[in-house]
Each structure stands twice: as structure tokens, then as C-alpha cells.
Amino acid sequence: LFRVFKKTSGNGHIALYLGKRDFVDHVDSVEVVDGVVKVDPSGLNGRKVFVYLACAFRYGSEDLDVIGLSFRRDIWIQYVQVYPPVDGNATKSPMQESLLKKVGEQGCPFSFKMPTNLPCSVSLQPGPNDAGKACGVDFEVKAYLANTASNPDEVIEKKDTCRLMIRKIQYAPANNKSGPKADISKQFMMTDKPVNLEASLEKEIYYHGDPITVTVKVKNETSKVVKKIRVSVEQLTNVALYSSDTYTKTVCSEEFGETINANSTFEKSFQITPLLSNNKEKRDQIPPMQGIIVSYKVKVTLMVSGGGDVTVELPLTLMSPKPAGECTFNNLNV
């Protein structure tokens, strides 16, 4: 059996049905958002029934919308008319066929194909004194009664609408590749030769909460001494409204008391583990924005005697694994 998500309008004339609320982004394609709207034609009064799927950025409380302030910006939106039907011969998905069996003859199917360049669902961690819905990118499926799909002058009452929030998510691929590698050579004043630093990750993708292994190789051709090695993970949040800004936070940092003497070599692997539980109180003031792109990087820094650091950076991909036992709709018993 599969779970059905349902929301009915205040007037009871339309009801929105979805078979799931998480839709996977496979990078080169996104799962189709398909569902059914149950329509009672007797209460339409000549109006039509539309459904839209919107990707939007919300950066304020919904409560403030009622006083004429909109804290939501649409990134992408698509409309379809479901009643009267305009394409009665469209092929129905297995999910829609099952929903129609439940809904009956008043069911009207719809589907949306999201472009691959939309951001995934994400929310900013609220502060301890923040109230209301968290800021972030969300996806909304909304059915409503109207004369036209998107006339800004037409007033659509809340009782004539019903909506469900969905998520666009990504899972780590089953096959992991070898990790990135980077190197740098830095020459200090009064020295003829450099300090050579190379860092690498053992794999391309790590799961959230897993330890990250960083292999460090150093060839110190100078007369200076490396006193410590710092390994850190930084989170970069790129936000945009009319311009693009990037906010950087160190989410994990550890120093290792490794001494690398003059004219010597060194090789060792270090492990660090960035955890959400250690970062719940870290936040910046972020202005209103239209989209969020979150990325990570590993920084390896050699702290050299006499001042001066040698730093190399590696791109880091953090993802969630596909849940165990998850299967496609076609494998479910409905």
C-alpha cells in the first residue's frame, strides 16, 4: 500500500491528491510531479480549475503576508488547467491510475516536469528567537478555482484553494569515485626553496555525519619548521536577490600538533567529522534572497615558524544516502 496525501479546499469543491511528497533530483532529470484533483462541478459557478507547481524562496513569516507585505519570491512556476480537461487522452502514470481508482470519476490528473537547474529544497536554520516558517527554498503544489490561470487582477479567495508542500531532494549515487587532490608550493622570504603541500580525500562523496579522511603530504625544503597542521571544513552559502553574495562558516576545525622539521618530508591521514549538533548556534545575518546554493570545502593549513601559513583547498561533497529499502512506485502493492 502507498500513502495518499490529500488537502481539500475550504468550500469543499476541489481536493488535491498526491501519492508522495519527496521527488528525487537525479542531476540529469527530476522525477515527474503527478497527482489528481477531485472536482465537484456543481460549485464552480462557471470557473475553471487550475493547478500550479511553484519553486519559491521565502524569507519572512507567512503571517506578515496578510498586512500586504510579501516575503516570497517565485523562482519558477508552471500552470496547468485540469477542469474542464484540455487533454483527455494524456497517458496516465501508475500513480495517477491508482489515485483515480480512489477518487472516482470526478478525478482530474495533472503532471509537471521540473527543469534540472532548480535548487533543491533547503531551509535556513532559525535562531532561538525566530518564529514562524523557516526561510528557504520550497516547492508548492496548489489547486484553485479561477477564470484564468494567472490573472494578477483576479481575486482568488483562500476557500477556493488547496495546497500541499513537496520537496525536491538529492541522494548520493551508489557508485563513489576517488576523491579530489590539490597541491601548492610556497616560497618564503630569505629561502631558496619552497614548502610543498599536497592534500587529498579518499572519495568524492561523503555522507552527512561521517568522518572525513584527509591525507596530507609535505615536502619541506626550507630551513623553517612546520609547527602545527590545521584541517577544517567550511560551508559556503551562496544567496541571491538582485545580487549574489556568499557567506562562509567554519563548521569543523581541528589542529594537530605535528612537527615537520626543516628539509624533511611528512605524510599522514587525518580524520575530522563536521556535525550539525556542533553548529546549531552558528549563524549570520543574511539579507533577503531568491535562491540558496550550499557547498563545502576542506582546508589544510600548515602553520610555519616565523610566521606565514601554507594553505590548500579541496572541494567537498556532502550528501544523504538513499534510504534503505526505498523502491519505485511500480514495485509497490497498491
Coordinates of C-alpha atoms in Angstrom, one line a residue:
L1 CA 0.0 0.0 0.0
F2 CA 1.1 3.6 -0.5
R3 CA 0.3 6.6 1.5
V4 CA -2.1 9.3 0.0
F5 CA -1.6 13.0 0.8
K6 CA -4.8 14.9 0.5
K7 CA -5.9 18.5 1.0
T8 CA -9.4 19.8 0.5
S9 CA -10.4 23.4 -0.3
G10 CA -12.4 25.4 2.3
N11 CA -15.5 25.3 0.1
G12 CA -15.2 21.5 -0.4
H13 CA -15.4 21.8 -4.2
I14 CA -11.9 20.6 -5.0
A15 CA -9.4 18.3 -3.3
L16 CA -5.8 17.8 -4.1
Y17 CA -4.3 14.3 -4.0
L18 CA -0.6 13.2 -4.2
G19 CA 1.0 9.8 -3.8
K20 CA 4.2 11.2 -2.4
R21 CA 5.8 14.4 -1.3
D22 CA 9.5 13.8 -2.0
F23 CA 10.7 14.0 -5.6
V24 CA 14.3 13.0 -6.4
D25 CA 16.6 15.1 -8.5
H26 CA 18.9 12.7 -10.4
V27 CA 21.0 15.6 -11.7
D28 CA 20.2 15.0 -15.4
S29 CA 16.5 14.6 -14.7
V30 CA 13.9 15.1 -11.9
E31 CA 11.1 12.8 -11.0
V32 CA 7.7 13.9 -12.5
V33 CA 5.3 15.5 -10.1
D34 CA 2.0 13.8 -10.8
G35 CA -1.3 13.8 -8.9
V36 CA -5.1 14.2 -9.2
V37 CA -7.6 16.8 -8.3
K38 CA -11.1 15.8 -7.4
V39 CA -13.6 18.3 -8.8
D40 CA -17.2 18.9 -7.9
P41 CA -18.5 20.8 -11.0
S42 CA -21.7 21.9 -9.2
G43 CA -19.8 24.5 -7.1
L44 CA -17.6 26.1 -9.8
N45 CA -20.1 28.8 -11.0
G46 CA -18.5 28.9 -14.5
R47 CA -15.0 29.0 -13.2
K48 CA -12.2 26.6 -14.2
V49 CA -9.8 24.5 -12.0
F50 CA -6.1 25.1 -12.3
V51 CA -3.0 23.6 -10.6
Y52 CA 0.4 25.2 -10.4
L53 CA 3.8 24.0 -9.2
A54 CA 5.9 26.7 -7.8
C55 CA 9.5 26.9 -6.6
A56 CA 9.9 29.9 -4.4
F57 CA 12.2 31.5 -1.9
R58 CA 10.5 32.5 1.4
Y59 CA 12.4 35.0 3.6
G60 CA 9.8 36.0 6.1
S61 CA 6.8 34.8 8.1
E62 CA 3.6 34.0 6.3
D63 CA 1.8 36.0 9.0
L64 CA 3.2 39.2 7.5
D65 CA 1.7 38.5 4.1
V66 CA -1.8 39.4 5.4
I67 CA -0.7 43.0 6.0
G68 CA 0.3 43.5 2.4
L69 CA 4.0 42.5 2.7
S70 CA 5.1 39.6 0.6
F71 CA 8.1 37.7 1.8
R72 CA 8.0 35.2 -1.0
R73 CA 9.6 35.3 -4.4
D74 CA 8.8 32.8 -7.1
I75 CA 11.9 31.3 -8.8
W76 CA 9.9 29.1 -11.2
I77 CA 6.2 28.4 -11.7
Q78 CA 4.1 26.4 -14.1
Y79 CA 0.3 26.2 -14.5
V80 CA -2.0 23.5 -16.0
Q81 CA -5.7 23.5 -16.4
V82 CA -7.3 20.3 -15.1
Y83 CA -11.1 21.2 -15.5
P84 CA -12.6 21.3 -18.0
P85 CA -9.9 18.9 -19.2
V86 CA -7.9 20.1 -22.2
D87 CA -6.1 16.9 -22.9
G88 CA -8.3 14.0 -22.1
N89 CA -6.2 11.4 -23.9
A90 CA -2.9 12.1 -22.0
T91 CA -1.1 9.0 -20.8
K92 CA -1.6 8.4 -17.1
S93 CA 1.2 7.3 -14.7
P94 CA 0.7 4.3 -12.5
M95 CA 0.5 6.7 -9.5
Q96 CA -2.3 8.6 -11.2
E97 CA -4.2 5.4 -12.2
S98 CA -4.2 4.3 -8.5
L99 CA -5.2 7.7 -7.3
L100 CA -8.1 7.8 -9.8
K101 CA -9.3 4.5 -8.5
K102 CA -9.6 6.1 -5.1
V103 CA -11.0 9.4 -6.2
G104 CA -13.5 8.1 -8.7
E105 CA -15.0 9.7 -11.9
Q106 CA -14.5 13.3 -10.6
G107 CA -10.7 12.9 -10.6
C108 CA -8.7 15.0 -13.0
P109 CA -5.0 14.1 -13.4
F110 CA -2.1 16.5 -13.8
S111 CA 1.7 16.4 -14.0
F112 CA 4.7 18.7 -14.0
K113 CA 8.2 18.3 -15.3
M114 CA 10.7 20.4 -13.3
P115 CA 13.8 21.7 -15.0
T116 CA 17.1 20.3 -13.8
N117 CA 18.5 23.8 -12.9
L118 CA 16.2 24.5 -10.0
P119 CA 17.6 24.4 -6.4
C120 CA 16.7 21.6 -4.1
S121 CA 14.5 22.2 -1.1
V122 CA 16.6 23.8 1.7
S123 CA 15.8 25.9 4.8
L124 CA 18.0 28.2 6.8
Q125 CA 18.4 27.3 10.5
P126 CA 16.2 29.6 12.5
G127 CA 17.5 31.5 15.5
P128 CA 16.3 30.7 19.1
N129 CA 14.0 33.8 19.0
D130 CA 12.8 33.3 15.4
A131 CA 9.1 32.4 15.0
G132 CA 7.1 31.1 12.0
K133 CA 8.2 29.2 9.0
A134 CA 11.9 29.0 8.3
C135 CA 13.4 30.9 5.4
G136 CA 14.4 28.8 2.5
V137 CA 13.6 27.3 -0.9
D138 CA 10.3 25.4 -1.0
F139 CA 8.0 23.8 -3.6
E140 CA 4.2 24.1 -3.5
V141 CA 1.5 22.3 -5.5
K142 CA -1.7 24.4 -5.4
A143 CA -5.1 23.7 -6.9
Y144 CA -7.6 26.6 -7.2
L145 CA -10.7 27.9 -8.8
A146 CA -10.3 30.9 -11.2
N147 CA -11.4 32.3 -14.6
T148 CA -7.8 32.3 -15.9
A149 CA -4.6 30.6 -14.7
S150 CA -2.6 33.7 -13.7
N151 CA -4.5 37.0 -14.0
P152 CA -3.0 39.4 -11.4
D153 CA -6.3 41.3 -11.2
E154 CA -8.4 38.3 -10.4
V155 CA -9.0 37.8 -6.7
I156 CA -8.9 34.2 -5.6
E157 CA -10.3 33.6 -2.2
K158 CA -8.5 31.2 0.2
K159 CA -11.6 29.0 0.4
D160 CA -11.2 28.3 -3.3
T161 CA -7.7 26.9 -3.0
C162 CA -5.9 23.8 -1.6
R163 CA -2.2 23.2 -1.5
L164 CA 0.4 20.7 -0.5
M165 CA 4.1 21.3 0.1
I166 CA 6.6 18.9 -1.6
R167 CA 10.4 18.5 -1.5
K168 CA 12.9 18.3 -4.3
I169 CA 15.8 16.1 -2.9
Q170 CA 19.0 14.5 -4.0
Y171 CA 20.6 11.3 -2.8
A172 CA 24.2 10.3 -3.1
P173 CA 24.9 8.0 -6.1
A174 CA 25.5 4.3 -5.5
N175 CA 29.0 4.4 -7.0
N176 CA 31.5 6.6 -5.3
K177 CA 34.6 7.9 -7.2
S178 CA 38.0 8.7 -6.0
G179 CA 38.4 12.0 -4.2
P180 CA 39.9 15.3 -5.3
K181 CA 43.6 16.2 -4.9
A182 CA 45.3 19.6 -4.7
D183 CA 48.8 20.8 -4.1
I184 CA 50.6 24.1 -3.7
S185 CA 54.2 25.2 -3.3
K186 CA 55.0 28.3 -1.3
Q187 CA 58.4 30.0 -1.1
F188 CA 59.2 32.3 1.9
M189 CA 61.4 35.3 2.0
M190 CA 65.1 34.5 2.6
T191 CA 64.6 30.9 1.5
D192 CA 65.7 29.5 -1.8
K193 CA 63.3 26.5 -1.9
P194 CA 59.6 26.1 -1.1
V195 CA 57.3 24.2 1.2
N196 CA 55.3 21.7 -0.9
L197 CA 51.9 20.7 0.4
E198 CA 49.6 18.1 -1.1
A199 CA 46.2 17.1 0.2
S200 CA 43.6 14.6 -1.0
L201 CA 40.3 13.0 0.0
E202 CA 39.9 9.2 -0.2
K203 CA 36.5 9.5 -2.0
E204 CA 34.4 12.0 -3.9
I205 CA 31.2 12.0 -1.8
Y206 CA 30.7 11.8 2.0
Y207 CA 27.5 11.3 3.9
H208 CA 26.4 13.8 6.5
G209 CA 27.8 12.8 9.9
D210 CA 30.5 10.5 8.5
P211 CA 34.2 11.1 9.4
I212 CA 36.2 12.7 6.5
T213 CA 39.7 11.3 5.9
V214 CA 42.2 13.8 4.6
T215 CA 45.7 12.7 3.5
V216 CA 48.4 15.3 3.9
K217 CA 51.8 15.1 2.2
V218 CA 54.5 17.7 2.9
K219 CA 58.0 18.2 1.5
N220 CA 59.7 20.9 3.5
E221 CA 62.7 22.1 1.5
T222 CA 63.3 25.2 3.7
S223 CA 65.1 25.9 6.9
K224 CA 61.7 26.6 8.6
V225 CA 59.7 24.3 10.9
V226 CA 56.1 23.5 10.5
K227 CA 54.6 23.7 14.0
K228 CA 51.0 22.6 13.5
I229 CA 48.6 21.4 10.9
R230 CA 45.0 22.6 10.8
V231 CA 42.3 20.7 9.0
S232 CA 38.9 22.4 8.6
V233 CA 35.6 22.2 6.8
E234 CA 33.9 25.4 5.6
Q235 CA 30.3 25.7 4.5
L236 CA 29.7 28.3 1.7
T237 CA 26.1 29.6 1.3
N238 CA 25.6 31.5 -1.9
V239 CA 22.4 33.6 -1.7
A240 CA 20.9 35.9 -4.3
L241 CA 18.2 38.5 -4.7
Y242 CA 19.3 41.3 -7.0
S243 CA 23.0 40.4 -6.5
S244 CA 24.9 37.4 -5.3
D245 CA 26.6 37.1 -2.0
T246 CA 28.5 34.2 -0.4
Y247 CA 28.6 33.6 3.4
T248 CA 31.3 31.3 4.7
K249 CA 31.2 29.5 8.0
T250 CA 33.7 27.1 9.5
V251 CA 31.6 24.1 10.6
C252 CA 34.5 21.9 11.8
S253 CA 38.2 22.7 12.6
E254 CA 40.9 20.7 14.3
E255 CA 44.6 21.4 15.0
F256 CA 47.1 18.6 15.1
G257 CA 50.5 19.1 16.8
E258 CA 52.6 17.6 14.1
T259 CA 56.1 19.0 13.7
I260 CA 57.8 18.9 10.3
N261 CA 61.4 19.8 10.6
A262 CA 63.5 21.6 8.1
N263 CA 64.5 19.7 5.0
S264 CA 62.2 16.7 5.7
T265 CA 59.1 15.0 4.4
F266 CA 55.9 14.1 6.0
E267 CA 52.8 12.0 5.2
K268 CA 49.8 11.3 7.4
S269 CA 46.0 10.9 7.2
F270 CA 43.7 12.9 9.5
Q271 CA 40.0 12.5 10.3
I272 CA 37.5 15.2 11.1
T273 CA 33.7 15.0 11.4
P274 CA 31.5 18.0 10.8
L275 CA 28.2 17.6 12.8
L276 CA 25.0 19.7 12.7
S277 CA 24.8 19.3 16.5
N278 CA 28.0 21.3 16.9
N279 CA 26.8 24.2 14.7
K280 CA 23.3 25.0 15.8
E281 CA 24.3 28.3 17.3
K282 CA 26.4 29.5 14.3
R283 CA 24.5 31.9 12.1
D284 CA 25.0 35.1 10.1
Q285 CA 22.6 37.9 9.3
I286 CA 21.5 37.1 5.8
P287 CA 19.6 39.6 3.7
P288 CA 16.5 38.7 1.6
M289 CA 17.4 36.5 -1.3
Q290 CA 15.9 34.5 -4.1
G291 CA 17.9 31.2 -4.0
I292 CA 20.3 29.3 -1.9
I293 CA 23.3 27.2 -3.1
V294 CA 25.2 25.4 -0.3
S295 CA 28.7 23.9 -0.9
Y296 CA 31.6 22.8 1.2
K297 CA 35.4 22.7 1.1
V298 CA 38.2 21.2 3.1
K299 CA 41.1 23.5 4.0
V300 CA 44.5 22.2 5.1
T301 CA 46.8 24.8 6.6
L302 CA 50.5 24.4 7.6
M303 CA 51.5 26.8 10.4
V304 CA 55.1 27.6 9.8
S305 CA 57.6 29.0 12.3
G306 CA 58.5 32.7 11.9
G307 CA 55.0 33.5 10.6
G308 CA 53.2 32.6 7.4
D309 CA 50.9 29.8 6.5
V310 CA 50.6 27.4 3.6
T311 CA 47.0 26.5 2.7
V312 CA 45.4 24.3 0.1
E313 CA 41.7 23.8 -0.5
L314 CA 39.7 20.8 -1.7
P315 CA 36.0 20.7 -2.9
L316 CA 33.9 18.5 -0.6
T317 CA 30.5 17.0 -1.5
L318 CA 28.2 16.1 1.4
M319 CA 25.0 14.2 0.6
S320 CA 22.5 11.9 2.2
P321 CA 22.4 8.2 1.3
K322 CA 19.4 6.8 -0.4
P323 CA 17.2 5.3 2.3
A324 CA 17.4 1.6 2.7
G325 CA 14.5 -0.3 1.2
E326 CA 13.3 2.6 -0.9
C327 CA 11.7 1.4 -4.1
T328 CA 9.9 2.9 -7.1
F329 CA 6.1 3.1 -7.3
N330 CA 5.9 0.3 -9.8
N331 CA 7.2 -2.1 -7.2
L332 CA 4.5 -1.3 -4.6
N333 CA 1.4 -3.2 -4.0
V334 CA -1.5 -0.8 -4.3

